[in-house]
Coordinates of C-alpha atoms in Angstrom, one line a residue:
M955 CA 0.0 0.0 0.0
E956 CA 1.5 3.3 -1.1
F957 CA 0.8 6.7 0.1
T958 CA 1.6 8.8 -3.0
A959 CA -0.9 11.2 -4.5
V960 CA -1.6 9.0 -7.4
S961 CA -2.2 5.9 -5.3
M962 CA -4.4 7.8 -2.8
S963 CA -6.5 9.2 -5.6
N964 CA -6.9 5.6 -6.9
Y965 CA -8.0 4.5 -3.5
M966 CA -10.4 7.4 -3.3
M967 CA -12.1 6.4 -6.6
M968 CA -12.3 2.8 -5.5
A969 CA -14.0 3.9 -2.3
V970 CA -16.5 6.0 -4.2
F971 CA -17.3 3.2 -6.5
G972 CA -17.4 0.7 -3.6
L973 CA -19.9 2.8 -1.7
M974 CA -22.0 3.3 -4.9
I975 CA -22.1 -0.5 -5.4
I976 CA -23.1 -1.1 -1.8
G977 CA -25.8 1.5 -2.0
F978 CA -27.1 0.1 -5.3
L979 CA -27.2 -3.5 -4.0
L980 CA -29.0 -2.5 -0.9
G981 CA -31.6 -0.5 -2.8
F982 CA -31.9 -3.2 -5.5
F983 CA -32.5 -6.1 -3.0
K984 CA -34.8 -4.0 -0.9
S985 CA -36.9 -3.1 -3.9
F986 CA -36.8 -6.6 -5.2
W987 CA -38.0 -8.2 -2.0
T988 CA -40.8 -5.6 -1.5
G989 CA -41.9 -6.0 -5.2
T990 CA -41.4 -2.3 -6.0
F991 CA -38.5 -2.8 -8.5
S992 CA -38.3 -0.2 -11.3
P993 CA -35.6 0.7 -13.9
S994 CA -35.3 4.1 -12.2
I995 CA -33.0 2.5 -9.6
V996 CA -30.4 1.7 -12.2
L997 CA -30.9 5.0 -14.0
N998 CA -30.4 7.0 -10.8
Y999 CA -27.0 5.4 -10.3
L1000 CA -26.0 6.1 -13.9
K1001 CA -27.1 9.7 -13.4
D1002 CA -24.9 9.8 -10.2
I1003 CA -21.9 8.6 -12.2
V1004 CA -22.4 11.5 -14.6
Y1005 CA -23.0 14.1 -11.8
Y1006 CA -20.4 12.9 -9.3
V1007 CA -17.7 10.6 -10.8
L1008 CA -17.3 12.4 -14.1
P1009 CA -16.4 15.7 -12.5
L1010 CA -13.8 14.0 -10.3
N1011 CA -12.3 12.4 -13.5
V1012 CA -12.2 15.9 -15.1
L1013 CA -10.4 17.3 -12.1
W1014 CA -7.9 14.4 -12.3
S1015 CA -7.3 15.0 -16.0
M1016 CA -6.7 18.7 -15.4
M1017 CA -3.9 18.2 -12.9
S1018 CA -1.2 18.4 -15.5
I1019 CA -2.1 22.1 -16.2
D1020 CA -2.2 23.0 -12.5
P1021 CA 0.8 25.3 -11.9
T1022 CA 1.0 24.4 -8.2
G1023 CA 0.3 20.8 -8.5
W1024 CA -1.8 20.6 -5.4
I1025 CA -4.8 22.9 -5.8
L1026 CA -6.8 20.6 -8.0
L1027 CA -5.6 17.6 -6.0
I1028 CA -7.2 19.2 -2.9
F1029 CA -10.4 19.8 -4.8
Y1030 CA -10.3 16.2 -6.0
F1031 CA -10.1 14.9 -2.5
I1032 CA -12.7 17.2 -1.1
G1033 CA -15.1 16.2 -3.9
G1034 CA -14.3 12.5 -3.3
L1035 CA -14.9 12.8 0.4
A1036 CA -18.2 14.6 -0.2
V1037 CA -19.4 11.8 -2.5
M1038 CA -18.3 9.2 0.0
I1039 CA -20.2 11.0 2.8
K1040 CA -23.3 11.3 0.6
Y1041 CA -23.3 7.6 -0.2
A1042 CA -22.5 6.6 3.4
M1043 CA -25.6 8.6 4.6
D1044 CA -27.7 7.0 1.8
I1045 CA -26.6 3.6 2.9
K1046 CA -27.4 4.4 6.5
G1047 CA -30.9 5.6 5.4
K1048 CA -31.5 2.4 3.6
I1049 CA -30.7 0.1 6.5

C-alpha cells in the first residue's frame, strides 16, 4: 500500500465506486423483496456517475495544467470525500 498522491486518488475512486455499489445493491435487493422494482433504480445510479464521478475524473485529468500541482488535488479529495459521505448517509438511510 503506497501513500503517494496517485495511489491515494486511486483508493479514493475505488472507495467512491465501492460505496456506490453497496448502496445500489441495498436498494436493489430492498426493492426486489418488496416488489417495487423499477428501472429508475439503475438510471439514478447512472445519473450519479455522470454528476459525481465524471467531474472527479475531469479534475484528475486537469492536474497536469495546475501550476502548483496541489490545488486541483485538494479539490479532487474534497469532492471525493463529499461523494463518499453522501453515499454513506444514503446507505445508513436504507438500513
